[in-house]
GROMACS .gro file of C-alpha atoms in nm:
model
  319
    1UNK     CA    1   6.485  11.402  -3.001
    2UNK     CA    2   6.492  11.292  -2.696
    3UNK     CA    3   6.217  11.500  -2.555
    4UNK     CA    4   5.953  11.377  -2.781
    5UNK     CA    5   5.747  11.070  -2.752
    6UNK     CA    6   5.842  10.691  -2.953
    7UNK     CA    7   5.688  10.441  -3.045
    8UNK     CA    8   5.731  10.116  -2.877
    9UNK     CA    9   5.789   9.778  -3.076
   10UNK     CA   10   5.410   9.575  -3.078
   11UNK     CA   11   5.479   9.218  -2.945
   12UNK     CA   12   5.443   8.906  -3.170
   13UNK     CA   13   5.079   8.807  -3.233
   14UNK     CA   14   5.077   8.432  -3.150
   15UNK     CA   15   4.929   8.120  -3.318
   16UNK     CA   16   4.676   7.949  -3.270
   17UNK     CA   17   4.746   7.542  -3.238
   18UNK     CA   18   4.714   7.331  -3.508
   19UNK     CA   19   4.653   6.956  -3.430
   20UNK     CA   20   4.889   6.706  -3.572
   21UNK     CA   21   4.808   6.285  -3.575
   22UNK     CA   22   4.906   6.104  -3.283
   23UNK     CA   23   5.004   5.746  -3.304
   24UNK     CA   24   4.935   5.533  -2.954
   25UNK     CA   25   4.972   5.189  -2.878
   26UNK     CA   26   4.764   4.961  -2.808
   27UNK     CA   27   4.559   5.174  -3.054
   28UNK     CA   28   4.242   5.312  -2.985
   29UNK     CA   29   3.934   5.027  -3.009
   30UNK     CA   30   4.186   4.755  -2.894
   31UNK     CA   31   4.054   4.456  -2.626
   32UNK     CA   32   4.260   4.595  -2.333
   33UNK     CA   33   4.329   4.280  -2.100
   34UNK     CA   34   4.205   4.188  -1.721
   35UNK     CA   35   4.425   4.440  -1.523
   36UNK     CA   36   4.607   4.789  -1.606
   37UNK     CA   37   4.771   4.846  -1.930
   38UNK     CA   38   4.985   5.191  -2.017
   39UNK     CA   39   4.919   5.359  -2.361
   40UNK     CA   40   5.181   5.520  -2.467
   41UNK     CA   41   5.138   5.786  -2.716
   42UNK     CA   42   5.328   6.008  -2.925
   43UNK     CA   43   5.288   6.320  -3.253
   44UNK     CA   44   5.544   6.504  -3.449
   45UNK     CA   45   5.472   6.861  -3.591
   46UNK     CA   46   5.590   6.966  -3.935
   47UNK     CA   47   5.929   7.096  -3.809
   48UNK     CA   48   6.009   6.738  -3.635
   49UNK     CA   49   5.965   6.841  -3.279
   50UNK     CA   50   5.816   6.505  -3.110
   51UNK     CA   51   5.600   6.533  -2.838
   52UNK     CA   52   5.498   6.176  -2.589
   53UNK     CA   53   5.241   6.134  -2.367
   54UNK     CA   54   5.071   5.838  -2.204
   55UNK     CA   55   4.692   5.701  -1.979
   56UNK     CA   56   4.610   5.426  -1.787
   57UNK     CA   57   4.352   5.191  -1.868
   58UNK     CA   58   4.204   4.949  -1.613
   59UNK     CA   59   3.967   4.658  -1.740
   60UNK     CA   60   3.808   4.489  -1.417
   61UNK     CA   61   3.541   4.171  -1.410
   62UNK     CA   62   3.241   4.335  -1.226
   63UNK     CA   63   2.993   4.068  -1.321
   64UNK     CA   64   2.874   3.772  -1.121
   65UNK     CA   65   2.868   3.452  -1.309
   66UNK     CA   66   2.575   3.319  -1.465
   67UNK     CA   67   2.379   3.027  -1.228
   68UNK     CA   68   2.194   2.753  -1.397
   69UNK     CA   69   1.988   2.563  -1.167
   70UNK     CA   70   1.721   2.301  -1.196
   71UNK     CA   71   1.370   2.357  -1.163
   72UNK     CA   72   1.201   2.271  -0.806
   73UNK     CA   73   1.222   1.947  -0.804
   74UNK     CA   74   1.006   1.667  -0.652
   75UNK     CA   75   1.075   1.301  -0.518
   76UNK     CA   76   0.911   1.012  -0.368
   77UNK     CA   77   1.009   0.901   0.004
   78UNK     CA   78   1.228   0.569  -0.004
   79UNK     CA   79   1.259   0.541   0.418
   80UNK     CA   80   1.162   0.698   0.720
   81UNK     CA   81   1.468   0.977   0.639
   82UNK     CA   82   1.306   1.074   0.348
   83UNK     CA   83   1.490   1.069  -0.007
   84UNK     CA   84   1.823   1.052  -0.164
   85UNK     CA   85   1.798   1.334  -0.406
   86UNK     CA   86   2.089   1.384  -0.676
   87UNK     CA   87   2.053   1.728  -0.930
   88UNK     CA   88   2.332   1.962  -1.134
   89UNK     CA   89   2.421   2.275  -1.050
   90UNK     CA   90   2.670   2.509  -1.288
   91UNK     CA   91   2.744   2.843  -1.336
   92UNK     CA   92   2.933   3.019  -1.674
   93UNK     CA   93   3.098   3.357  -1.607
   94UNK     CA   94   3.268   3.591  -1.920
   95UNK     CA   95   3.558   3.573  -1.793
   96UNK     CA   96   3.656   3.253  -1.636
   97UNK     CA   97   3.417   3.030  -1.808
   98UNK     CA   98   3.281   2.729  -1.594
   99UNK     CA   99   3.290   2.800  -1.247
  100UNK     CA  100   3.232   2.594  -0.935
  101UNK     CA  101   2.903   2.588  -0.778
  102UNK     CA  102   2.857   2.514  -0.416
  103UNK     CA  103   2.495   2.407  -0.250
  104UNK     CA  104   2.364   2.383   0.048
  105UNK     CA  105   2.235   2.075   0.122
  106UNK     CA  106   2.465   1.906  -0.143
  107UNK     CA  107   2.332   1.693  -0.444
  108UNK     CA  108   2.327   1.361  -0.322
  109UNK     CA  109   2.179   1.401   0.023
  110UNK     CA  110   1.936   1.275   0.198
  111UNK     CA  111   1.613   1.509   0.187
  112UNK     CA  112   1.367   1.530   0.465
  113UNK     CA  113   0.956   1.458   0.373
  114UNK     CA  114   0.816   1.782   0.282
  115UNK     CA  115   1.005   2.075   0.165
  116UNK     CA  116   1.377   2.168   0.132
  117UNK     CA  117   1.514   2.494  -0.043
  118UNK     CA  118   1.852   2.449  -0.146
  119UNK     CA  119   2.082   2.738  -0.199
  120UNK     CA  120   2.317   2.789  -0.440
  121UNK     CA  121   2.607   3.009  -0.451
  122UNK     CA  122   2.948   3.042  -0.753
  123UNK     CA  123   3.222   3.339  -0.678
  124UNK     CA  124   3.455   3.393  -1.006
  125UNK     CA  125   3.815   3.497  -1.042
  126UNK     CA  126   3.718   3.857  -0.914
  127UNK     CA  127   3.517   3.756  -0.646
  128UNK     CA  128   3.187   3.805  -0.818
  129UNK     CA  129   2.945   3.597  -0.670
  130UNK     CA  130   2.614   3.465  -0.793
  131UNK     CA  131   2.321   3.300  -0.559
  132UNK     CA  132   1.992   3.114  -0.648
  133UNK     CA  133   1.809   2.882  -0.515
  134UNK     CA  134   1.582   2.580  -0.603
  135UNK     CA  135   1.326   2.340  -0.381
  136UNK     CA  136   1.354   2.004  -0.339
  137UNK     CA  137   1.011   1.861  -0.240
  138UNK     CA  138   0.968   1.498  -0.083
  139UNK     CA  139   0.668   1.313  -0.081
  140UNK     CA  140   0.533   1.016   0.093
  141UNK     CA  141   0.359   0.906  -0.188
  142UNK     CA  142   0.313   0.498  -0.113
  143UNK     CA  143   0.114   0.335   0.085
  144UNK     CA  144   0.138   0.134   0.420
  145UNK     CA  145   0.235  -0.251   0.346
  146UNK     CA  146  -0.021  -0.454   0.490
  147UNK     CA  147  -0.010  -0.805   0.677
  148UNK     CA  148  -0.293  -0.993   0.690
  149UNK     CA  149  -0.345  -1.378   0.814
  150UNK     CA  150  -0.412  -1.610   0.576
  151UNK     CA  151  -0.766  -1.737   0.620
  152UNK     CA  152  -0.890  -1.846   0.953
  153UNK     CA  153  -1.102  -2.163   1.006
  154UNK     CA  154  -1.221  -2.227   1.363
  155UNK     CA  155  -1.472  -2.494   1.483
  156UNK     CA  156  -1.749  -2.434   1.782
  157UNK     CA  157  -2.021  -2.605   1.948
  158UNK     CA  158  -2.184  -2.279   2.010
  159UNK     CA  159  -2.440  -2.170   1.792
  160UNK     CA  160  -2.401  -1.789   1.878
  161UNK     CA  161  -2.048  -1.894   1.716
  162UNK     CA  162  -1.682  -1.834   1.901
  163UNK     CA  163  -1.451  -1.550   1.975
  164UNK     CA  164  -1.145  -1.532   1.725
  165UNK     CA  165  -0.815  -1.367   1.782
  166UNK     CA  166  -0.555  -1.264   1.501
  167UNK     CA  167  -0.261  -1.002   1.448
  168UNK     CA  168  -0.335  -0.738   1.160
  169UNK     CA  169  -0.023  -0.515   1.133
  170UNK     CA  170   0.091  -0.286   0.835
  171UNK     CA  171   0.450  -0.097   0.753
  172UNK     CA  172   0.510   0.211   0.590
  173UNK     CA  173   0.801   0.356   0.412
  174UNK     CA  174   0.766   0.687   0.569
  175UNK     CA  175   0.592   0.602   0.869
  176UNK     CA  176   0.734   0.282   0.995
  177UNK     CA  177   0.422   0.060   1.174
  178UNK     CA  178   0.135   0.221   1.126
  179UNK     CA  179  -0.187   0.102   1.297
  180UNK     CA  180  -0.435  -0.119   1.107
  181UNK     CA  181  -0.795  -0.096   1.177
  182UNK     CA  182  -1.002  -0.427   1.095
  183UNK     CA  183  -1.415  -0.501   1.096
  184UNK     CA  184  -1.511  -0.720   1.247
  185UNK     CA  185  -1.216  -0.673   1.522
  186UNK     CA  186  -0.991  -0.921   1.667
  187UNK     CA  187  -1.181  -1.086   1.920
  188UNK     CA  188  -1.499  -1.050   1.838
  189UNK     CA  189  -1.743  -1.308   1.836
  190UNK     CA  190  -1.784  -1.460   1.507
  191UNK     CA  191  -2.105  -1.650   1.371
  192UNK     CA  192  -2.110  -1.996   1.238
  193UNK     CA  193  -2.039  -1.974   0.885
  194UNK     CA  194  -1.828  -1.714   0.630
  195UNK     CA  195  -1.731  -1.378   0.778
  196UNK     CA  196  -1.507  -1.137   0.553
  197UNK     CA  197  -1.239  -0.905   0.800
  198UNK     CA  198  -1.181  -0.594   0.580
  199UNK     CA  199  -0.872  -0.420   0.685
  200UNK     CA  200  -0.743  -0.043   0.666
  201UNK     CA  201  -0.396   0.138   0.778
  202UNK     CA  202  -0.308   0.490   0.667
  203UNK     CA  203  -0.004   0.676   0.671
  204UNK     CA  204   0.029   0.977   0.764
  205UNK     CA  205   0.046   1.157   0.451
  206UNK     CA  206  -0.318   1.018   0.355
  207UNK     CA  207  -0.206   0.719   0.176
  208UNK     CA  208  -0.496   0.391   0.232
  209UNK     CA  209  -0.400   0.051   0.231
  210UNK     CA  210  -0.656  -0.167   0.241
  211UNK     CA  211  -0.693  -0.584   0.235
  212UNK     CA  212  -0.940  -0.857   0.356
  213UNK     CA  213  -0.894  -1.195   0.505
  214UNK     CA  214  -1.213  -1.468   0.578
  215UNK     CA  215  -1.296  -1.616   0.869
  216UNK     CA  216  -1.503  -1.938   0.860
  217UNK     CA  217  -1.659  -2.076   1.180
  218UNK     CA  218  -1.799  -2.449   1.162
  219UNK     CA  219  -1.987  -2.647   1.377
  220UNK     CA  220  -1.736  -2.869   1.576
  221UNK     CA  221  -1.992  -3.142   1.711
  222UNK     CA  222  -2.217  -3.358   1.500
  223UNK     CA  223  -2.571  -3.397   1.585
  224UNK     CA  224  -2.720  -3.616   1.838
  225UNK     CA  225  -2.959  -3.892   1.781
  226UNK     CA  226  -3.288  -3.939   1.944
  227UNK     CA  227  -3.396  -4.282   1.836
  228UNK     CA  228  -3.647  -4.509   2.012
  229UNK     CA  229  -3.549  -4.844   2.209
  230UNK     CA  230  -3.611  -5.178   2.041
  231UNK     CA  231  -3.933  -5.212   1.909
  232UNK     CA  232  -4.156  -5.545   1.900
  233UNK     CA  233  -4.414  -5.601   1.745
  234UNK     CA  234  -4.674  -5.900   1.703
  235UNK     CA  235  -4.861  -5.988   1.338
  236UNK     CA  236  -5.081  -6.262   1.181
  237UNK     CA  237  -4.986  -6.130   0.877
  238UNK     CA  238  -4.689  -6.335   0.771
  239UNK     CA  239  -4.616  -6.050   0.522
  240UNK     CA  240  -4.490  -5.831   0.802
  241UNK     CA  241  -4.668  -5.512   0.960
  242UNK     CA  242  -4.650  -5.178   0.917
  243UNK     CA  243  -4.459  -4.976   1.152
  244UNK     CA  244  -4.407  -4.633   1.279
  245UNK     CA  245  -4.142  -4.486   1.506
  246UNK     CA  246  -4.021  -4.152   1.582
  247UNK     CA  247  -3.663  -4.061   1.533
  248UNK     CA  248  -3.498  -3.755   1.607
  249UNK     CA  249  -3.170  -3.571   1.552
  250UNK     CA  250  -3.074  -3.214   1.762
  251UNK     CA  251  -2.738  -3.008   1.659
  252UNK     CA  252  -2.571  -2.770   1.904
  253UNK     CA  253  -2.585  -2.494   1.618
  254UNK     CA  254  -2.837  -2.598   1.391
  255UNK     CA  255  -3.099  -2.691   1.639
  256UNK     CA  256  -3.330  -2.965   1.502
  257UNK     CA  257  -3.201  -3.136   1.198
  258UNK     CA  258  -3.339  -3.416   0.973
  259UNK     CA  259  -3.331  -3.783   1.028
  260UNK     CA  260  -3.304  -4.004   0.797
  261UNK     CA  261  -3.399  -4.367   0.848
  262UNK     CA  262  -3.357  -4.754   0.665
  263UNK     CA  263  -3.618  -4.887   0.659
  264UNK     CA  264  -3.810  -4.579   0.674
  265UNK     CA  265  -4.117  -4.493   0.952
  266UNK     CA  266  -4.397  -4.650   0.829
  267UNK     CA  267  -4.266  -4.920   0.628
  268UNK     CA  268  -4.393  -5.256   0.641
  269UNK     CA  269  -4.115  -5.489   0.836
  270UNK     CA  270  -4.147  -5.874   0.734
  271UNK     CA  271  -4.163  -6.122   1.010
  272UNK     CA  272  -3.831  -6.131   1.219
  273UNK     CA  273  -3.574  -5.928   1.344
  274UNK     CA  274  -3.489  -5.592   1.108
  275UNK     CA  275  -3.182  -5.338   1.156
  276UNK     CA  276  -3.320  -4.961   1.154
  277UNK     CA  277  -3.044  -4.740   1.012
  278UNK     CA  278  -3.064  -4.387   1.080
  279UNK     CA  279  -2.828  -4.123   1.038
  280UNK     CA  280  -2.808  -3.720   1.064
  281UNK     CA  281  -2.608  -3.437   0.899
  282UNK     CA  282  -2.596  -3.063   1.000
  283UNK     CA  283  -2.484  -2.782   0.775
  284UNK     CA  284  -2.123  -2.843   0.844
  285UNK     CA  285  -2.163  -3.183   0.678
  286UNK     CA  286  -2.081  -3.382   1.015
  287UNK     CA  287  -2.273  -3.684   1.027
  288UNK     CA  288  -2.432  -3.897   1.321
  289UNK     CA  289  -2.563  -4.282   1.302
  290UNK     CA  290  -2.731  -4.483   1.500
  291UNK     CA  291  -2.959  -4.792   1.490
  292UNK     CA  292  -3.271  -4.993   1.664
  293UNK     CA  293  -3.394  -5.325   1.576
  294UNK     CA  294  -3.771  -5.363   1.465
  295UNK     CA  295  -3.884  -5.757   1.569
  296UNK     CA  296  -4.173  -5.866   1.417
  297UNK     CA  297  -4.379  -6.173   1.558
  298UNK     CA  298  -4.626  -6.365   1.395
  299UNK     CA  299  -4.948  -6.488   1.622
  300UNK     CA  300  -5.082  -6.716   1.357
  301UNK     CA  301  -4.982  -6.941   1.121
  302UNK     CA  302  -5.191  -6.953   0.829
  303UNK     CA  303  -5.271  -7.369   0.855
  304UNK     CA  304  -5.378  -7.329   1.179
  305UNK     CA  305  -5.065  -7.381   1.374
  306UNK     CA  306  -4.940  -7.236   1.629
  307UNK     CA  307  -4.602  -7.118   1.518
  308UNK     CA  308  -4.423  -7.243   1.818
  309UNK     CA  309  -4.583  -7.553   1.706
  310UNK     CA  310  -4.885  -7.620   1.915
  311UNK     CA  311  -5.208  -7.695   1.682
  312UNK     CA  312  -5.429  -7.436   1.655
  313UNK     CA  313  -5.796  -7.480   1.557
  314UNK     CA  314  -5.879  -7.274   1.215
  315UNK     CA  315  -6.191  -7.113   1.272
  316UNK     CA  316  -6.392  -7.077   0.979
  317UNK     CA  317  -6.675  -6.806   0.957
  318UNK     CA  318  -6.962  -6.935   0.735
  319UNK     CA  319  -7.245  -6.677   0.633
   0.00000   0.00000   0.00000
């Protein structure tokens, strides 16, 4: 009846979703290349109703290259500007493989004496930079080269010696010309005999060079002989007579030097004229020679006759 209440039909109870397999290409777990890749997926239910959808996978390179730099380096200076130093610096990227490396200063540059930092950079295709550095130290390990004179020989007649001038120089690979100190110094008074001159040069890095040469001062003048004038003596001995004399020599450097005479003082000189030859030698080996005469006259002939031919009575003493 129209006035009675009616029960309305209830709504249908909704069903829960049932998972169904989906197929995607590329599949999950695939290697995706750099850049953007669209993944297309599809699924179908038991009634054959299809469903399709897609999403994007973007792979980006965010890893910088790995730099392979040398360890800190030390090189000896080869000139005043330092040393040419070569090195190898490489870089490897996960995506790009080997990538170029730029270093400042570059390999093969001339590095000055001291420590220089080399800064290196590598950038991959994605613009990821890698930076690193190492140090190059150029040291002056070589001593200067001394240029010394050969041994010097001079003569003098001064017993105190003589001034000797000489030139000693030194050249360093880094510093160029460096001063030389010599003992005794150039212009010093060198005594008679042999003197060793010791020279030293030190560069700015403290590397020393040492050397020496000899200066030999010799006596330039021979001794001066002081000989007696010619000597005349008389004797009644037909075998001659002993004659004493004095011969001396003076040297400018050595002072008094011995004199050798032949015949020697005190020798028996025969009747007649004898030449006495004398010589003196100084420490430098310089010799002076001179001579004088000794004349011996016989005053009485053993026969009682005058040597000049006049008869002289022979006196005989009888005890």
